[in-house]
PDB file of N, CA and C in Angstrom:
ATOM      1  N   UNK A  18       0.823  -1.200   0.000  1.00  0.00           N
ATOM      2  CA  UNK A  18       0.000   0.000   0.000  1.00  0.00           C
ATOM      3  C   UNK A  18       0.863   1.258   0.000  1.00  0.00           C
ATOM      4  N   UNK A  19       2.245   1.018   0.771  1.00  0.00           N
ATOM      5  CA  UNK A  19       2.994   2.364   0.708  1.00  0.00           C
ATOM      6  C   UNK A  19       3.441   2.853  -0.511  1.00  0.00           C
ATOM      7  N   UNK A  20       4.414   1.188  -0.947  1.00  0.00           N
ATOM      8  CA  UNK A  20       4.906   1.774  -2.359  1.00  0.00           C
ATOM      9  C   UNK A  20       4.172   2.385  -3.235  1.00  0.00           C
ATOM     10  N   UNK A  21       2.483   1.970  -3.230  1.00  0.00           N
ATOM     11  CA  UNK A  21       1.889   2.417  -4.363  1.00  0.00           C
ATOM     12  C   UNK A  21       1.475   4.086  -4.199  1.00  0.00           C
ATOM     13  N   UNK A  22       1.406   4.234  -3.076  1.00  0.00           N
ATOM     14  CA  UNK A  22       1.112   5.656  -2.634  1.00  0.00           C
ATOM     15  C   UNK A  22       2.302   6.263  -2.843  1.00  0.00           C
ATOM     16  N   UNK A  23       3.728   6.043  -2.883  1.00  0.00           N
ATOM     17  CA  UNK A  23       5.187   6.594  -3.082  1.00  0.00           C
ATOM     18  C   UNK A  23       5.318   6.810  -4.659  1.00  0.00           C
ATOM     19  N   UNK A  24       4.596   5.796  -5.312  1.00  0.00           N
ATOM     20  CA  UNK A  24       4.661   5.797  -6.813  1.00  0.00           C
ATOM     21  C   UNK A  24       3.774   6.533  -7.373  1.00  0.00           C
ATOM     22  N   UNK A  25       2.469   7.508  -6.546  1.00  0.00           N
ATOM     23  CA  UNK A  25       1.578   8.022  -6.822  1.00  0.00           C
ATOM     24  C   UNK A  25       1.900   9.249  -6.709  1.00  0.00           C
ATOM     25  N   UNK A  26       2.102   9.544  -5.437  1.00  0.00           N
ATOM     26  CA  UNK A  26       2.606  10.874  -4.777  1.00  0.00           C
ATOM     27  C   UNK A  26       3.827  11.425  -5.083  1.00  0.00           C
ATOM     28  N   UNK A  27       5.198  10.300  -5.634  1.00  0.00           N
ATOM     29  CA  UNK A  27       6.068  11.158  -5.591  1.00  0.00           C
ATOM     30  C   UNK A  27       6.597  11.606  -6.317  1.00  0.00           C
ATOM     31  N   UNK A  28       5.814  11.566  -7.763  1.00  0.00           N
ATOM     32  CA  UNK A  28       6.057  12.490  -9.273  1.00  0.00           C
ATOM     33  C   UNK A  28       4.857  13.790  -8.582  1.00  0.00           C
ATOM     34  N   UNK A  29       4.517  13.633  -7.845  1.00  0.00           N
ATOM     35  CA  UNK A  29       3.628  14.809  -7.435  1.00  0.00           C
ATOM     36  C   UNK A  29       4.525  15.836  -6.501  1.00  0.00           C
ATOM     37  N   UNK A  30       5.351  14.935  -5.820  1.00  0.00           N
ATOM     38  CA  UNK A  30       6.054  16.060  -4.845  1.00  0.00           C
ATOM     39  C   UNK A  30       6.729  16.451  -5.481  1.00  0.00           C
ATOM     40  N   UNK A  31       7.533  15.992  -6.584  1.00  0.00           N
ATOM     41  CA  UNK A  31       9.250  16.103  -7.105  1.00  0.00           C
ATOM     42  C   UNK A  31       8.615  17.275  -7.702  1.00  0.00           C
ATOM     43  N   UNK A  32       7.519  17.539  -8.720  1.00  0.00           N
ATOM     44  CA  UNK A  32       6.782  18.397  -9.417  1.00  0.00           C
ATOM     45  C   UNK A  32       6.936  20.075  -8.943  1.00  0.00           C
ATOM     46  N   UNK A  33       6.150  19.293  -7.090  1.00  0.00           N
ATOM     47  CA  UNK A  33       5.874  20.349  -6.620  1.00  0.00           C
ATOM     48  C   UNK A  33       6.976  21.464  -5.849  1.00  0.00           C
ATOM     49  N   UNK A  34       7.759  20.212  -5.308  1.00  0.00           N
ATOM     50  CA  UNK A  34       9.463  20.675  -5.162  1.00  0.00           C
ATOM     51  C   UNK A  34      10.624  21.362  -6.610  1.00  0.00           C
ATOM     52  N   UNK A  35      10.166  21.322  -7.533  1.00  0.00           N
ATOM     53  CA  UNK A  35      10.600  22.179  -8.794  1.00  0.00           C
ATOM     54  C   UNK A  35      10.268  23.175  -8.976  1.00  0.00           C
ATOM     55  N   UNK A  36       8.728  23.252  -9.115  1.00  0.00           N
ATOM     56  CA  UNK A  36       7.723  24.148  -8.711  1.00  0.00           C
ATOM     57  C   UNK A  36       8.304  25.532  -8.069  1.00  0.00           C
ATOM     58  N   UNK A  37       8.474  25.195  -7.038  1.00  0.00           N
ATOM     59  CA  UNK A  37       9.173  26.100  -5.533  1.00  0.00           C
ATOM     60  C   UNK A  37      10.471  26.412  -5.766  1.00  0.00           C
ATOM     61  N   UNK A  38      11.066  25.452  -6.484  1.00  0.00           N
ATOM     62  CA  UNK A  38      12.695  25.882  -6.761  1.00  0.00           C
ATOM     63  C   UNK A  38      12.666  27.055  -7.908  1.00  0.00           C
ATOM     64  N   UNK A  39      11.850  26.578  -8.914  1.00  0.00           N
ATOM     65  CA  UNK A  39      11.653  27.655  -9.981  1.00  0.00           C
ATOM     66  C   UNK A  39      11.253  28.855  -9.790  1.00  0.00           C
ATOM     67  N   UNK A  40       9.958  29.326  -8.653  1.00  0.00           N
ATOM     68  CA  UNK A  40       9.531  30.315  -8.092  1.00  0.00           C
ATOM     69  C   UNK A  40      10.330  30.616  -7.196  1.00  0.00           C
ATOM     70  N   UNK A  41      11.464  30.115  -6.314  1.00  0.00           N
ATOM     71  CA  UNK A  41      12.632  30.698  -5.767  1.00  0.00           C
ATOM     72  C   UNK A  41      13.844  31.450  -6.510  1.00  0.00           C
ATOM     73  N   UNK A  42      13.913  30.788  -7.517  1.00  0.00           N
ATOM     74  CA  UNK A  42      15.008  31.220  -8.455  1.00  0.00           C
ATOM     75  C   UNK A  42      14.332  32.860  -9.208  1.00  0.00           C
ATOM     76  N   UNK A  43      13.138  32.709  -9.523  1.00  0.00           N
ATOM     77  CA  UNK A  43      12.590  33.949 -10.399  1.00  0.00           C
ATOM     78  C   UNK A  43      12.697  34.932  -9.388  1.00  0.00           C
ATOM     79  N   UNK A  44      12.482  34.366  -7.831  1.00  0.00           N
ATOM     80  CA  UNK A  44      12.405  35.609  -6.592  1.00  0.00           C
ATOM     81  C   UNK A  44      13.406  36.338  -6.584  1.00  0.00           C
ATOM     82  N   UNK A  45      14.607  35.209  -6.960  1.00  0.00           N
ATOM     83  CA  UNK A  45      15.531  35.713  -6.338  1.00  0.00           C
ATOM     84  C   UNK A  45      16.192  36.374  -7.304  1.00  0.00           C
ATOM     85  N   UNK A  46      16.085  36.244  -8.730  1.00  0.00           N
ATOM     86  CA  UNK A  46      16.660  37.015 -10.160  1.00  0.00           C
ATOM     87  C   UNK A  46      16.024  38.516  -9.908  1.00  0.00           C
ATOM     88  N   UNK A  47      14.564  38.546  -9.313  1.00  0.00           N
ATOM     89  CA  UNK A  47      13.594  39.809  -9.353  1.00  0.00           C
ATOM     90  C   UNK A  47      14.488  40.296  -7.965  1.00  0.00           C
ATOM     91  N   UNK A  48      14.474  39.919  -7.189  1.00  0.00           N
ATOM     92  CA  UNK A  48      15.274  41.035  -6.169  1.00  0.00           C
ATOM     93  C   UNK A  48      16.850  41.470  -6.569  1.00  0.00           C
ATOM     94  N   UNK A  49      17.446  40.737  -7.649  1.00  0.00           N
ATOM     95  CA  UNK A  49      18.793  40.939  -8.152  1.00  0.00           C
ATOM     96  C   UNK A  49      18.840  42.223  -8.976  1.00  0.00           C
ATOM     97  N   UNK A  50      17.497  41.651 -10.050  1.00  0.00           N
ATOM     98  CA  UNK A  50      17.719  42.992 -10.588  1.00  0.00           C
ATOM     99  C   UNK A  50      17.069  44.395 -10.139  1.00  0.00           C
ATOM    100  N   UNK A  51      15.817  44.204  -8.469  1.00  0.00           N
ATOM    101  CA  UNK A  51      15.468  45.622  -8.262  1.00  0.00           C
ATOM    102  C   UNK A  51      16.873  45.978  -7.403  1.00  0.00           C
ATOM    103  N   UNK A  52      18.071  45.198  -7.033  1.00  0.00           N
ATOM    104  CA  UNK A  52      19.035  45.624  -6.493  1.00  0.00           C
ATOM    105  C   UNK A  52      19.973  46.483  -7.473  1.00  0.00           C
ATOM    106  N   UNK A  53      20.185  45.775  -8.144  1.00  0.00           N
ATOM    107  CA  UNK A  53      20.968  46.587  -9.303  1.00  0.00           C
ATOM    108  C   UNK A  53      20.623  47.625  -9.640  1.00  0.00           C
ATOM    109  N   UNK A  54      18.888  47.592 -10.364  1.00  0.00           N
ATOM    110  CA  UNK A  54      18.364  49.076 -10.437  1.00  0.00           C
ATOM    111  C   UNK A  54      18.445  50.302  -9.500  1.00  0.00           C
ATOM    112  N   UNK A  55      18.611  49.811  -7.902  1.00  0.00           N
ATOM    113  CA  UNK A  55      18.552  50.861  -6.713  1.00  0.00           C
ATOM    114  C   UNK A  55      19.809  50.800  -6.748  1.00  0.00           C
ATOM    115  N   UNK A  56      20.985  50.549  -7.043  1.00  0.00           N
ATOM    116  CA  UNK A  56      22.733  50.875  -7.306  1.00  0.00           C
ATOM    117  C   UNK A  56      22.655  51.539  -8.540  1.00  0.00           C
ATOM    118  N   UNK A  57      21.814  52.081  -9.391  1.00  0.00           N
ATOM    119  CA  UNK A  57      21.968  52.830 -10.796  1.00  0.00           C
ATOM    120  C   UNK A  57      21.593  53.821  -9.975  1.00  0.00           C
ATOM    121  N   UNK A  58      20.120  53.691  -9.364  1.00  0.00           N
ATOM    122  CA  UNK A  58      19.515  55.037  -9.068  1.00  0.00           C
ATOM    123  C   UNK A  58      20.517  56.010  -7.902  1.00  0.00           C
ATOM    124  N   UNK A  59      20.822  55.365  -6.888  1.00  0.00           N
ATOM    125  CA  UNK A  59      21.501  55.663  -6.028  1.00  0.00           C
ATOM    126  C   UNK A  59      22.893  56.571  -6.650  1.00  0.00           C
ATOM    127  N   UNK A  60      23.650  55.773  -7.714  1.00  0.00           N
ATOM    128  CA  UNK A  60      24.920  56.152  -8.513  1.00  0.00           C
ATOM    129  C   UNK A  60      24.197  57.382  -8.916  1.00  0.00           C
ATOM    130  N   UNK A  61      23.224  57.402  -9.531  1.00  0.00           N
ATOM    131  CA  UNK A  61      22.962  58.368 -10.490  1.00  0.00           C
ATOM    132  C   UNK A  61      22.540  60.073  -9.535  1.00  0.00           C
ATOM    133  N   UNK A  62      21.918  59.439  -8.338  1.00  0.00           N
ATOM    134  CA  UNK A  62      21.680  60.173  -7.026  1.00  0.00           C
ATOM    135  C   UNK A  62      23.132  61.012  -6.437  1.00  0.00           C
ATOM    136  N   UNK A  63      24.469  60.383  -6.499  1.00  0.00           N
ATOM    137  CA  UNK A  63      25.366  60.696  -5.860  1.00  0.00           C
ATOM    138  C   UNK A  63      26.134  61.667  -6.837  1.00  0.00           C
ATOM    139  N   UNK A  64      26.120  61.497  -8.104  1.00  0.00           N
ATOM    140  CA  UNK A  64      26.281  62.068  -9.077  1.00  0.00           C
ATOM    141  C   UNK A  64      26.087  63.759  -8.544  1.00  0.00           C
ATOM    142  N   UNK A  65      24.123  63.697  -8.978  1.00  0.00           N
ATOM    143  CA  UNK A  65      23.672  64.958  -9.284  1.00  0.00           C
ATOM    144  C   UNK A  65      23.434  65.735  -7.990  1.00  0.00           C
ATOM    145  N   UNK A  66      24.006  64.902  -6.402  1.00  0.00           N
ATOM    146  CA  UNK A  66      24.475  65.760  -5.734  1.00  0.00           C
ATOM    147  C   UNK A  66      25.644  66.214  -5.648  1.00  0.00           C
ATOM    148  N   UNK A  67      26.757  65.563  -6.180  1.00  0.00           N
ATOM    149  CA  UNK A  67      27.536  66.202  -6.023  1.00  0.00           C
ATOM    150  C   UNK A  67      27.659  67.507  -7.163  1.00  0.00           C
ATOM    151  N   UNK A  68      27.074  67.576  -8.316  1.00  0.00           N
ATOM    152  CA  UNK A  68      26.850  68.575  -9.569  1.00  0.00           C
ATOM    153  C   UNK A  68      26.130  69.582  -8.261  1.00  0.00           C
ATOM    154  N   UNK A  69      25.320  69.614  -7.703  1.00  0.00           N
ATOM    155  CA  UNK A  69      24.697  70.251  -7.035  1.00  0.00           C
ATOM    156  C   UNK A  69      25.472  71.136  -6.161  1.00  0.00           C
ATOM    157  N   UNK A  70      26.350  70.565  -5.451  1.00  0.00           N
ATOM    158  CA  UNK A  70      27.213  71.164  -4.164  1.00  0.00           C
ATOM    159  C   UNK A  70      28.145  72.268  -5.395  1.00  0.00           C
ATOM    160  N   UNK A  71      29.211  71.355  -6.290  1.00  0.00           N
ATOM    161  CA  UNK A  71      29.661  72.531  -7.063  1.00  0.00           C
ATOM    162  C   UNK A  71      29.087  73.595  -7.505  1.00  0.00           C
ATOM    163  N   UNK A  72      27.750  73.425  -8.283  1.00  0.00           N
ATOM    164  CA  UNK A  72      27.146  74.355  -8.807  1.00  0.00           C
ATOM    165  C   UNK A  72      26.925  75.848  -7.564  1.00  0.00           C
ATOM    166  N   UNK A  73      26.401  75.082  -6.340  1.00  0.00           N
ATOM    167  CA  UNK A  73      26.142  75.661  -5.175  1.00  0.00           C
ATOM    168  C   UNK A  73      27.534  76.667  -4.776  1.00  0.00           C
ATOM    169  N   UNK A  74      28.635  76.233  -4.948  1.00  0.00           N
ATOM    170  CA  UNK A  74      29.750  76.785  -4.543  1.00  0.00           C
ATOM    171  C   UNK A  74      30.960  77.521  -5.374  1.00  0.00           C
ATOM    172  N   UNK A  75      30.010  77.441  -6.398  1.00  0.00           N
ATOM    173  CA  UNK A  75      30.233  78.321  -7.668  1.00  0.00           C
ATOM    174  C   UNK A  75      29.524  79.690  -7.364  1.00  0.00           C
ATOM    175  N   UNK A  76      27.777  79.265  -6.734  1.00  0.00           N
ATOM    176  CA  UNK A  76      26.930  80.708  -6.617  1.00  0.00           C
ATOM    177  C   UNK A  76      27.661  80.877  -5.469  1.00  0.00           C
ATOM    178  N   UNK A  77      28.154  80.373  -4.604  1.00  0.00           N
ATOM    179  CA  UNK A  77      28.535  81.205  -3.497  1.00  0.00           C
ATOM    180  C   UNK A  77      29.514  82.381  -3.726  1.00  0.00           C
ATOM    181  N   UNK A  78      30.663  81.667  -4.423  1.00  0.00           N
ATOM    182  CA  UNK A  78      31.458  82.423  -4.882  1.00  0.00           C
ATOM    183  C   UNK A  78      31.284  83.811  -5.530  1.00  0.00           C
ATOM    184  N   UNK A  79      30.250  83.851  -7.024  1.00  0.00           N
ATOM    185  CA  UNK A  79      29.592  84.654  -7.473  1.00  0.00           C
ATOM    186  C   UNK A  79      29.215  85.967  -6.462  1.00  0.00           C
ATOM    187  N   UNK A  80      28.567  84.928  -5.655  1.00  0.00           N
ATOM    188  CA  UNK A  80      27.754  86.282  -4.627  1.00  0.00           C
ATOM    189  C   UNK A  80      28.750  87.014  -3.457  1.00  0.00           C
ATOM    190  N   UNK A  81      29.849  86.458  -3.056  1.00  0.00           N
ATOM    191  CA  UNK A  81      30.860  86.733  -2.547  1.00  0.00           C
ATOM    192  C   UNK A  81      31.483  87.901  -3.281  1.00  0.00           C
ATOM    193  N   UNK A  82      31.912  87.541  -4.534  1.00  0.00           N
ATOM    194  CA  UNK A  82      32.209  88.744  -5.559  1.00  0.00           C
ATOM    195  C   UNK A  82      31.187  89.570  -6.081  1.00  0.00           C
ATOM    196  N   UNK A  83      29.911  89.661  -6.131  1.00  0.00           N
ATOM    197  CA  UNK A  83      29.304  90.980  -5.939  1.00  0.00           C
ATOM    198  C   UNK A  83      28.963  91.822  -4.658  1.00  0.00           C
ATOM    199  N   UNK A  84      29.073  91.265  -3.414  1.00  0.00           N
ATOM    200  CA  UNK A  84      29.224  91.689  -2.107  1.00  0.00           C
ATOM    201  C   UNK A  84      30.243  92.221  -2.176  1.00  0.00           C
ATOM    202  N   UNK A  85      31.441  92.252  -2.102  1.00  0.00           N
ATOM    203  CA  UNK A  85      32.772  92.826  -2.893  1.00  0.00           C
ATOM    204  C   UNK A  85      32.257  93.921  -3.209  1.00  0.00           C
ATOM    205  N   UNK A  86      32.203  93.712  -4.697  1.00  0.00           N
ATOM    206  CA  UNK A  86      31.639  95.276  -5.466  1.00  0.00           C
ATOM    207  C   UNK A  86      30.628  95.821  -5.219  1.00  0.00           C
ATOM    208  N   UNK A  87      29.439  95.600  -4.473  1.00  0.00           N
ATOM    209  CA  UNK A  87      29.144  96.499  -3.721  1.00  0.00           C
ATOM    210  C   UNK A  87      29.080  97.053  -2.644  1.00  0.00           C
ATOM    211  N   UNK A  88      30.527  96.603  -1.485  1.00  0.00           N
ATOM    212  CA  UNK A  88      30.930  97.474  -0.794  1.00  0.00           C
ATOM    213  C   UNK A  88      31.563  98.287  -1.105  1.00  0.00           C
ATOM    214  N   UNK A  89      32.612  97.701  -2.106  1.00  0.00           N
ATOM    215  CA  UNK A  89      33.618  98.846  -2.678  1.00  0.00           C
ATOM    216  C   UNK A  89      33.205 100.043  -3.461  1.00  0.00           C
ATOM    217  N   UNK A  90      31.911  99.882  -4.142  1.00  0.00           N
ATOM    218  CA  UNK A  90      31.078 100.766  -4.912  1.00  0.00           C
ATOM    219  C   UNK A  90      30.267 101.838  -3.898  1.00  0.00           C
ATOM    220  N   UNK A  91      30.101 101.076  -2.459  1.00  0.00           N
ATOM    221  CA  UNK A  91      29.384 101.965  -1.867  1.00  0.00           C
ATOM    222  C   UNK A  91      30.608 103.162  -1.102  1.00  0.00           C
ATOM    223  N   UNK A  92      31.357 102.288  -0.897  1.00  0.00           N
ATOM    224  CA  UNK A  92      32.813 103.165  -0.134  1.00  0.00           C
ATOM    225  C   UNK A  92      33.088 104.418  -1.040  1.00  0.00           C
ATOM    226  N   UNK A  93      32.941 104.092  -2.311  1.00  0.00           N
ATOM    227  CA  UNK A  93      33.534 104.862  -3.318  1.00  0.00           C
ATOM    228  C   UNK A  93      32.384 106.317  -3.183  1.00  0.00           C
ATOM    229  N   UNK A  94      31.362 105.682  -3.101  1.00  0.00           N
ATOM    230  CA  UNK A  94      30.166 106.426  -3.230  1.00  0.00           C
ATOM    231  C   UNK A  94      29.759 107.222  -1.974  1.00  0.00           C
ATOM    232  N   UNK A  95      30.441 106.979  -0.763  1.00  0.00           N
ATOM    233  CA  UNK A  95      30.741 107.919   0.074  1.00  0.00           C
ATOM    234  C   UNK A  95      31.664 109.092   0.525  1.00  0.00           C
ATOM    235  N   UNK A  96      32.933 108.574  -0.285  1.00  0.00           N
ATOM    236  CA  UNK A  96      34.261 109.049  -0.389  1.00  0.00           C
ATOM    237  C   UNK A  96      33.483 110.510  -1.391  1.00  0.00           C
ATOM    238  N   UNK A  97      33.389 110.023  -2.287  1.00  0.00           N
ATOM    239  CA  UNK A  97      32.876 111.145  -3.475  1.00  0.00           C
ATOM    240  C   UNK A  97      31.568 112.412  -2.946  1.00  0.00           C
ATOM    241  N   UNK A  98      30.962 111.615  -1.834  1.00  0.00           N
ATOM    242  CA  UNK A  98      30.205 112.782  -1.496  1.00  0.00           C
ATOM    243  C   UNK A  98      30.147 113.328  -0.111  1.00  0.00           C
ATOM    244  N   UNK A  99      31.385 113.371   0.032  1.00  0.00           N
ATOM    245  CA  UNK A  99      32.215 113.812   1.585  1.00  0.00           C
ATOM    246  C   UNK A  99      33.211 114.725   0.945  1.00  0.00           C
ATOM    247  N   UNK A 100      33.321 114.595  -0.800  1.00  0.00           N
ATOM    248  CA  UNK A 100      34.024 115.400  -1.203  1.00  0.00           C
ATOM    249  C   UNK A 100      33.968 116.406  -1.819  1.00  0.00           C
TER     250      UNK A 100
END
């Protein structure tokens, strides 16, 4: 009675044990590649902050040098009417 139930059942398990291996394997390809994709996004993230900070410290600069010229413009502009 066993064997025949072993000979019944166990093209059913082996099936169902493939089954699970195959849907493990696709799990695990699908979390490979949303990993990879979040290492593009991330790369691509570290990137356009750092474009960001330069750009940022470029305007700083900028505004540093018109603070400049217009103290020196205002100095000038006092000098001249003290005179």
């Amino acid at each position: 009675y066993q064997r025949w139930e072993l000979k019944k059942f166990g093209p059913l398990l082996k099936k169902r044990m493939d089954q699970k291996e195959e849907k493990d394997k696709r799990e695990d390809n699908l979390s490979l590649k949303v990993i990879e994709e979040l290492k593009t996004k991330i790369t691509d993230l570290e990137k356009k902050i750092n474009l960001l900070i330069e750009e940022n410290t470029a305007l700083k600069i900028k505004v540093a040098r018109m603070e400049e010229r217009l103290i020196r413009n205002a100095k000038n502009k006092v000098k001249r009417n003290k005179a």
